[in-house]
Coordinates of C-alpha atoms in Angstrom, one line a residue:
X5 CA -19.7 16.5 -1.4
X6 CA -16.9 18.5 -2.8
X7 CA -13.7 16.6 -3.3
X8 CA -10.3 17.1 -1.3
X9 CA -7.1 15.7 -2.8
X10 CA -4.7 14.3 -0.4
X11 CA -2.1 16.7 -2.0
X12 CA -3.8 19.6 -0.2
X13 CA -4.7 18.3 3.2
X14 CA -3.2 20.7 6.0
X15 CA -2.9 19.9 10.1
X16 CA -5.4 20.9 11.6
X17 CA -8.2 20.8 8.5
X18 CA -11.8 19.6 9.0
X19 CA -12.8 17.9 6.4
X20 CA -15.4 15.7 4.6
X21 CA -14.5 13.7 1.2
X22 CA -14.8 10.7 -0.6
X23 CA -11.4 8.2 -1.0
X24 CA -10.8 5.1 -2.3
X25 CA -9.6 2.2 0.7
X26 CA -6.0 1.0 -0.8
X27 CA -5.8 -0.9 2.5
X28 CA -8.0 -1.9 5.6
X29 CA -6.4 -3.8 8.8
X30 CA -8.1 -4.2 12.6
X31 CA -5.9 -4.0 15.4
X32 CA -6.5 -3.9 19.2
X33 CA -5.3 -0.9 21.3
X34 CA -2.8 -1.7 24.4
X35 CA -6.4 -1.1 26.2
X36 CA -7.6 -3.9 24.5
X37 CA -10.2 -1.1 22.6
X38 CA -10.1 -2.1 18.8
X39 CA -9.4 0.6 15.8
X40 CA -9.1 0.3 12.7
X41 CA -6.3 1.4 10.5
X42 CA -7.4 2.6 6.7
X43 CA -4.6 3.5 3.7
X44 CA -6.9 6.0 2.1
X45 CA -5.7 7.2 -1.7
X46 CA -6.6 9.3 -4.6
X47 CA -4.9 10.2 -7.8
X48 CA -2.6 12.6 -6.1
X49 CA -1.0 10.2 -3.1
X50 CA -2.2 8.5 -0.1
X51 CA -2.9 9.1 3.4
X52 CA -3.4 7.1 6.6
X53 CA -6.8 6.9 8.6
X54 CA -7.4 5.8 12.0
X55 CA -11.0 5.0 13.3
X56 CA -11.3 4.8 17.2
X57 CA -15.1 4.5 18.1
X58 CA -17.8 2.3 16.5
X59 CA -15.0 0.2 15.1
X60 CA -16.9 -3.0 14.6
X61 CA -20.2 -1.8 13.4
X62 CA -18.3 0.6 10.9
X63 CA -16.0 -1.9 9.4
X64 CA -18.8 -3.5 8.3
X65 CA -19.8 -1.3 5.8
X66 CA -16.8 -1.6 3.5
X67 CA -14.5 -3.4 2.2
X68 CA -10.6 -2.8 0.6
X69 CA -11.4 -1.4 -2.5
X70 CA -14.4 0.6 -2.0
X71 CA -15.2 4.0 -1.8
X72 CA -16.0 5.5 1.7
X73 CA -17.3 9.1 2.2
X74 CA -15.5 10.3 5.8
X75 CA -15.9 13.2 7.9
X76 CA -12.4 13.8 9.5
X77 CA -9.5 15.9 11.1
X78 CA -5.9 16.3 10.0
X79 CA -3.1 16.0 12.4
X80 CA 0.0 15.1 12.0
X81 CA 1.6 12.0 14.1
X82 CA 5.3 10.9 14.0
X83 CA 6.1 13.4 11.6
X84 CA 3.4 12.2 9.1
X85 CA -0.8 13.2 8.2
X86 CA -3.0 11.3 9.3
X87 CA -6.8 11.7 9.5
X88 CA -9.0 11.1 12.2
X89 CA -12.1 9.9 11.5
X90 CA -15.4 10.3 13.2
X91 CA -17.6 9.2 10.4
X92 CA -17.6 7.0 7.3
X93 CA -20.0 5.5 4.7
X94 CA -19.8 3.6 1.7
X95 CA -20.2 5.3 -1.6
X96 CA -21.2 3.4 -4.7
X97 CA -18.9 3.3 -7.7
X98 CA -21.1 5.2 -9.8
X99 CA -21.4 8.2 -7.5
X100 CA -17.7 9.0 -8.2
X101 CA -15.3 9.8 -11.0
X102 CA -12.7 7.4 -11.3
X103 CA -10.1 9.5 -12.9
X104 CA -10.3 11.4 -9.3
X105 CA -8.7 8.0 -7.4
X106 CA -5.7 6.2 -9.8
X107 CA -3.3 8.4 -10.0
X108 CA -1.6 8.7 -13.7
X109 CA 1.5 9.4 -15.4
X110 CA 2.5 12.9 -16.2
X111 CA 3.1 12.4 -19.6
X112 CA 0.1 12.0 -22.1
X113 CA -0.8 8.1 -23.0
X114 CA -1.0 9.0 -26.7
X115 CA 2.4 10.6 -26.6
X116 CA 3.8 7.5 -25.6
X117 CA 2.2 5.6 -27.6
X118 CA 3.6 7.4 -30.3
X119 CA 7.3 7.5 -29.4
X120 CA 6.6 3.5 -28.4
X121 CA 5.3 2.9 -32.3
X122 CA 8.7 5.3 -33.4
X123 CA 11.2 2.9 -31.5
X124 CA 9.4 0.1 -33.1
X125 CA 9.8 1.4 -36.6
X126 CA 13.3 2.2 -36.0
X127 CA 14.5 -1.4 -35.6
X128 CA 17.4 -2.9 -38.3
X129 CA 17.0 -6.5 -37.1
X130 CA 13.7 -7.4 -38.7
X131 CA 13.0 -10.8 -36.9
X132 CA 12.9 -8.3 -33.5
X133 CA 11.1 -5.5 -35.3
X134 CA 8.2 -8.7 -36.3
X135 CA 8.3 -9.5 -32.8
X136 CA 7.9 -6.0 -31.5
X137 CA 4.6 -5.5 -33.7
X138 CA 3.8 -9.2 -32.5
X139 CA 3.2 -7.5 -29.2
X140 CA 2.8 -3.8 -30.0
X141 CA -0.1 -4.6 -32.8
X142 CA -2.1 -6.6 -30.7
X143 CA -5.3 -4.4 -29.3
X144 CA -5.8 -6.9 -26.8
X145 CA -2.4 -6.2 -25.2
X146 CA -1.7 -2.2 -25.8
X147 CA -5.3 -2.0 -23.6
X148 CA -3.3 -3.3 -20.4
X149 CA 0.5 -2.3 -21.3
X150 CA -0.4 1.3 -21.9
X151 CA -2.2 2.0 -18.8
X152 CA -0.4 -0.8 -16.3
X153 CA 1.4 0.6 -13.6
X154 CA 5.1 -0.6 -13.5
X155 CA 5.2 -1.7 -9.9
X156 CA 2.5 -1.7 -6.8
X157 CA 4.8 0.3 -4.3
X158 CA 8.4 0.8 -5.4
X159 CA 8.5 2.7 -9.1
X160 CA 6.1 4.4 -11.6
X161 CA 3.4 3.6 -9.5
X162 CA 0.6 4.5 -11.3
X163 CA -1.2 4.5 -14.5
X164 CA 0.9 4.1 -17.2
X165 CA 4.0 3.4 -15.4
X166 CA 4.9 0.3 -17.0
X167 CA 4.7 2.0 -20.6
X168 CA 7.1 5.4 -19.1
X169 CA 9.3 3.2 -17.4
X170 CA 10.0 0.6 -20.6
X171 CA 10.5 3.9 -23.0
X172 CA 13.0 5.4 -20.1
X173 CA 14.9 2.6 -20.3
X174 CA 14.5 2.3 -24.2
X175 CA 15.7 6.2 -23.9
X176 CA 19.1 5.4 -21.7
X177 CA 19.8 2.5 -24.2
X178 CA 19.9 5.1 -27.1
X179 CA 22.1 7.4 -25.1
X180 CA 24.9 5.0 -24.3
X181 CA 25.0 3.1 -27.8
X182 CA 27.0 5.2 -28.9
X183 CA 29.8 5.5 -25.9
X184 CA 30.5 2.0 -26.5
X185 CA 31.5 0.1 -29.6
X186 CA 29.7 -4.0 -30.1
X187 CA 26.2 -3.9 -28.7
X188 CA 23.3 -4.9 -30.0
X189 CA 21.1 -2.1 -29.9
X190 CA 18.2 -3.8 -31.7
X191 CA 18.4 -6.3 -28.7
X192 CA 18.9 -4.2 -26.1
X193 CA 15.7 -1.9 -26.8
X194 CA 13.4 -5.1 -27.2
X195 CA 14.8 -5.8 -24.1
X196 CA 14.3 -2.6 -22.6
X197 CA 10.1 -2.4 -23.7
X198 CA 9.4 -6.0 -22.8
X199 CA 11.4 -6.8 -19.7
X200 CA 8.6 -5.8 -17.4
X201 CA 5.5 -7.1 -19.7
X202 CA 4.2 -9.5 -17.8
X203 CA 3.2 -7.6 -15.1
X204 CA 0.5 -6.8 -17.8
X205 CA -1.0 -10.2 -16.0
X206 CA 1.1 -10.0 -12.9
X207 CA -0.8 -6.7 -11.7
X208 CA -4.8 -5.2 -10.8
X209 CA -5.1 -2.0 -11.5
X210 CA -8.9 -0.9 -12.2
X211 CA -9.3 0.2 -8.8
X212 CA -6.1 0.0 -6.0
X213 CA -2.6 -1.6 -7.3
X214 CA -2.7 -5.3 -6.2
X215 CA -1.2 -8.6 -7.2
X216 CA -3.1 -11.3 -9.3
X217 CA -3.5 -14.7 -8.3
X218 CA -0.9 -15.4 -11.3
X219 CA 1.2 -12.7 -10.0
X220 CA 1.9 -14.2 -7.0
X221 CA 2.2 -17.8 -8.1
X222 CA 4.1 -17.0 -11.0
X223 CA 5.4 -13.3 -10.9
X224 CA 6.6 -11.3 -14.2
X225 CA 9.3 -12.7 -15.1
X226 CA 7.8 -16.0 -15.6
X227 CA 4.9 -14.4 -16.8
X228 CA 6.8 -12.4 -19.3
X229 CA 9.0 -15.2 -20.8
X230 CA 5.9 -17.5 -21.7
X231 CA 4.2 -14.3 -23.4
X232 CA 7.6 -13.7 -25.3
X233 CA 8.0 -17.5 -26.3
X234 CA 4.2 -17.7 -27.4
X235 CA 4.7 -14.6 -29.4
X236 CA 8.2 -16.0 -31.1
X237 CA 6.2 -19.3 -31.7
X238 CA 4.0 -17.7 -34.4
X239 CA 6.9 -15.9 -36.2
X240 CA 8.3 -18.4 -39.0
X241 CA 12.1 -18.5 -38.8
X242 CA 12.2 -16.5 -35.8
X243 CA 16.2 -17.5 -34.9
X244 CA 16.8 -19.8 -32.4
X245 CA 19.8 -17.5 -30.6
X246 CA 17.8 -14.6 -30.9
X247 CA 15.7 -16.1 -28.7
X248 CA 17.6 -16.7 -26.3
X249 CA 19.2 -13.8 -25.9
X250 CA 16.0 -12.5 -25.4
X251 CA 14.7 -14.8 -23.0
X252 CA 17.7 -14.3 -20.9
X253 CA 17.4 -11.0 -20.6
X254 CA 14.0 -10.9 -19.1
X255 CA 15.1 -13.7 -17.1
X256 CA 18.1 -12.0 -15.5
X257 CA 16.8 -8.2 -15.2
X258 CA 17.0 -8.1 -11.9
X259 CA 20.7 -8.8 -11.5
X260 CA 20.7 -10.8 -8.6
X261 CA 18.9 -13.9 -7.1
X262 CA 17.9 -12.4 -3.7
X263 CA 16.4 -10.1 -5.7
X264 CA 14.1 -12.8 -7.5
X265 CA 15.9 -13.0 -10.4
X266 CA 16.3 -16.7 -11.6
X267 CA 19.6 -16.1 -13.7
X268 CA 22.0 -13.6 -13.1
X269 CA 23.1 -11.5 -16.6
X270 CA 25.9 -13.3 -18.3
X271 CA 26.0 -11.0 -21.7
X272 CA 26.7 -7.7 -22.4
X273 CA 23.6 -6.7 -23.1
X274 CA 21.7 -8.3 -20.1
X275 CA 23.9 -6.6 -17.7
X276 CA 23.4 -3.6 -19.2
X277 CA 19.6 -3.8 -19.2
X278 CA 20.0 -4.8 -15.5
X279 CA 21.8 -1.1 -14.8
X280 CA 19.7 0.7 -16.9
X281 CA 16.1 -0.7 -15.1
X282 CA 17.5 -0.5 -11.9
X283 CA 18.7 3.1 -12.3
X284 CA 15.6 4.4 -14.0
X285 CA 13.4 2.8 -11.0
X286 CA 15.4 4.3 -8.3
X287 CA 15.2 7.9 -9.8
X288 CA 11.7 7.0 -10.0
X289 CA 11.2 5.9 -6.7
X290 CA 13.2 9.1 -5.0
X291 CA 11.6 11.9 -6.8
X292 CA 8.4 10.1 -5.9
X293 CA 9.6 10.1 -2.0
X294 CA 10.7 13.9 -2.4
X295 CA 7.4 15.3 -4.1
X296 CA 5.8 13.9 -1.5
X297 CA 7.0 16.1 0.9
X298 CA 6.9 19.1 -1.2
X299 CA 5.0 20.8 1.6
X300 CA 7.6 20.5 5.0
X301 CA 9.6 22.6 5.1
X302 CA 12.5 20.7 6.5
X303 CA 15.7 20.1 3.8
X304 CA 15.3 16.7 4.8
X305 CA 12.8 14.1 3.7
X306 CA 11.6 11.4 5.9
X307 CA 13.6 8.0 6.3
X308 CA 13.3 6.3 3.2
X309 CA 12.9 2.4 4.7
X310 CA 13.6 0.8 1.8
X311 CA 16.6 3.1 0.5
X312 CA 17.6 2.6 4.3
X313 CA 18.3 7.0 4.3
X314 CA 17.2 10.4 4.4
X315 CA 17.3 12.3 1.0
X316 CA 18.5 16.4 0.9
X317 CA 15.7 18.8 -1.3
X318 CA 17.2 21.8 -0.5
X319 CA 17.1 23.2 -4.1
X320 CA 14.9 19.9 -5.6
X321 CA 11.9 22.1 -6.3
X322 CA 13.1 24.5 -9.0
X323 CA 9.6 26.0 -10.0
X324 CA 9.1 27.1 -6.6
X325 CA 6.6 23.8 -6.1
X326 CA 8.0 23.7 -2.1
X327 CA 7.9 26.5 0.3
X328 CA 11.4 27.9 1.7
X329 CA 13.1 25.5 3.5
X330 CA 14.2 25.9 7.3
X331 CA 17.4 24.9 9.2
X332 CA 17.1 21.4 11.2
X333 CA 19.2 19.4 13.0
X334 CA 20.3 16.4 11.6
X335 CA 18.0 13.5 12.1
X336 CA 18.6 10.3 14.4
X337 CA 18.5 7.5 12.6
X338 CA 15.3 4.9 13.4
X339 CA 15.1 1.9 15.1
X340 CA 15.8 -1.4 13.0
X341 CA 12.3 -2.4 11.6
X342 CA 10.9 -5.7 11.3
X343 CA 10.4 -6.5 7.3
X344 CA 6.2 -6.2 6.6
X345 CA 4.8 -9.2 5.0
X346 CA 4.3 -9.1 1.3
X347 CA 3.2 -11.5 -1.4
X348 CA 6.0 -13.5 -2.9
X349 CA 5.3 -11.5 -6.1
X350 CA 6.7 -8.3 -4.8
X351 CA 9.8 -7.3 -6.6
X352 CA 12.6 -7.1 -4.4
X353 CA 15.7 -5.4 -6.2
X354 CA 15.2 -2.0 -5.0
X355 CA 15.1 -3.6 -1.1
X356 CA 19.0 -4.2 -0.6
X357 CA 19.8 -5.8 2.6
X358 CA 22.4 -3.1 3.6
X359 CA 21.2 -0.3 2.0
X360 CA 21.5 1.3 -1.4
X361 CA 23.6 -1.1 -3.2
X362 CA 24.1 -2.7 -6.2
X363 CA 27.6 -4.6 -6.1
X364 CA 27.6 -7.8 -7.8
X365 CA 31.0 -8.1 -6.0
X366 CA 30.0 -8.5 -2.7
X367 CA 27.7 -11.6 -3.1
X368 CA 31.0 -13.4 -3.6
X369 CA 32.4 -13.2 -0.3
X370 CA 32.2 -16.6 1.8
X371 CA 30.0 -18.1 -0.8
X372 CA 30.6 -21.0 -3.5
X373 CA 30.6 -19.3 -6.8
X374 CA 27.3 -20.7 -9.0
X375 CA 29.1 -19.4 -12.1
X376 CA 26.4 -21.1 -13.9

C-alpha cells in the first residue's frame, strides 16, 4: 500500500493509506447511531476521520496510538477535510516507516546541535558555561532534548521543536544585547536553552505527542527547576545568586499566573526571557496555522480558536507554495466555544482569555496587588 501524506489529500479523492491514530473518541449520533471520531496524522499534519458503520466491531481493533490502514473519501465539511472511512485495519509497527508519521523540524538535528555546542562555548561566566556542559555533555539528556517536541499542540510541534525553539530564543537574546546597556547576557541565554527542559520528562513523543504521568502531576516548570538544581548540586562553588536568578527565570517564563506560571518575572532578565519565548511561540504557532492552509485559496485562514482571529496570507507564500488567491467576503465571526478539556499539564500562555494579549497591566484592575 502506497503512502498518501495528509499534505496532498484533495476533496473528492479515494484513497487507501496507512496513519498513525493521534486521537480516538466514540460518540452517539442525534439518531442514537454511534460513530466514531479518529485524529489521523503523519509527518506532514493531521486530518480528521469519521467512521459511521460497524462502529463497535471496528473500534475494537485499535487503539490511540496505532497504526490503521483505511480505505476512505475526502470531503470537505465546515470548511475543513475530513475522510470518510469505509474500512480500517490495524497495521503492526514493523510494517511501517516511522520517519513517515512524526513530523520533524526543518532544520537538520546536527545543525543545531552544532550552533547549540557554539552558544555554549561562547559563554564569559564560567560557573554558567560548567552548568551548560552539565546538561549539554550528558548523552543521556541530548537523546531526548534534541529530538523533543517543544509543546503537544501550541508551538514547534514536532521533532526537535524543543531544541529550535530554545536556540530561537537564544538567537533574539543575541540580537537585543546590544540595543540595551546592563544585561546579563550569559544569564539570559542559559535561560533561553533551558527554560523549557523539562518537558524533556514532561512529554511522549516516540509515537503521537502526549503528556507523561509526571507531566501532568508536575508539569515543566517543576520538572525543569529540580533538573537545574540537581545539576547546580554537583558543580563546587556553583554561586548561590546565580542560582537563583536562574531558577527564577524558569520559574517565571510564562509571565503570568493564569498562565501557570508560579512567579511572575521580577528582574530584567526574566521579563525579558518571558517576551522573547512568548514571541518566538506565537510566530511559531501562526505560520504553523497559515501553512496549513497553503492549499485554499481564500486570503483568509480559518478562525484561529486559540488566537481568538482570522490571519491575512495574501502574499505569505513567497515561493509560490499556495495557489493564487481569490476575493472573499469577510468572514462572520463563530459562535463562543466551550473550552475542551485538557490535562492540567497543558501550557496555557498562548490561550489569553480575551484574545491576543500580553498586558501585564491589565491584571491589575480590581484585583489586590501580590507584589510578592
Amino acid at each position: 500500500m502506497n503512502k498518501v501524506f495528509v499534505s496532498s489529500i484533495r476533496e473528492r479523492d479515494q484513497l487507501e493509506s496507512v496513519f498513525l491514530v493521534k486521537d480516538k473518541i466514540m460518540a452517539m449520533a442525534k439518531n442514537g447511531k454511534p460513530y466514531m471520531t479518529l485524529r489521523l496524522m503523519d509527518k506532514s499534519g493531521e486530518i480528521e476521520g469519521r467512521v459511521w458503520d460497524n462502529v463497535d466491531e471496528l473500534s475494537a481493533t485499535f487503539d490511540k496510538d496505532d497504526f490503521i490502514a483505511i480505505r476512505c473519501k475526502a470531503t470537505v465539511y465546515l470548511g475543513k477535510m475530513q475522510l470518510i472511512i469505509s474500512e480500517l485495519f490495524r497495521v503492526p509497527e514493523h510494517q511501517v516507516t516511522l520517519a513517515d508519521f512524526l513530523p520533524e523540524s526543518e532544520r537538520a538535528i546536527e545543525e543545531m546541535e552544532r550552533e547549540l555546542a557554539t552558544l555554549v562555548e561562547s559563554f564569559a561566566d564560567p560557573h554558567l558555561k560548567g552548568l551548560m556542559k552539565a546538561f549539554f555533555d550528558d548523552p543521556a539528556l541530548m537523546s531526548l532534548y534534541r529530538v523533543a517536541p517543544a509543546a503537544k499542540g501550541m508551538h514547534h510541534v514536532y521533532l526537535g521543536g524543543l531544541l529550535e525553539h530554545s536556540l530561537s530564543v537564544a538567537r533574539l537574546v543575541d540580537a537585543i544585547i546590544p540595543l540595551y546597556t546592563g544585561l546579563n547576557r550569559d544569564l539570559l541565554v542559559a535561560g533561553a536553552l533551558l527554560h523549557d527542559v523539562g518537558k524533556v520528562r514532561e512529554m511522549t513523543y516516540l509515537r503521537s505527542f502526549d503528556y507523561t504521568d509526571e507531566g501532568k502531576l508536575l508539569g515543566h516548570i517543576t520538572i525543569g527547576v529540580e533538573m537545574l538544581q540537581e545539576r547546580i548540586a554537583s558543580l563546587p562553588g556553583f554561586p548561590t545568586d546565580l542560582a537563583m536568578l536562574l531558577k527564577h527565570m524558569l520559574l517565571s517564563h510564562h509571565g503570568q499566573y493564569e498562565y501557570g506560571s508560579p512567579k511572575r518575572p521580577k528582574t530584567l532578565e526574566a521579563t525579558i526571557l518571558n517576551y522573547l519565548d512568548d514571541l518566538d511561540s506565537k510566530i511559531n504557532g501562526i505560520r504553523t496555522h497559515i501553512r496549513k492552509e497553503a492549499e485554499s485559496q481564500s486570503r483568509w485562514t480559518s478562525y484561529h480558536r486559540l488566537y481568538d482571529r482570522y490571519y491575512y496570507k495574501e502574499g505569505y507564500f513567497p515561493d509560490g507554495e499556495a495557489e493564487e488567491l481569490r476575493e472573499e467576503p469577510a468572514l462572520p465571526e463563530p459562535a463562543a466555544l466551550a473550552p475542551p478539556a485538557e490535562p492540567p499539564a497543558e501550557r496555557r500562555r498562548e490561550e489569553p482569555k480575551k484574545g491576543f494579549r500580553n498586558n501585564p497591566f491589565e491584571q491589575l484592575q480590581g484585583k489586590n496587588l501580590d507584589l510578592f
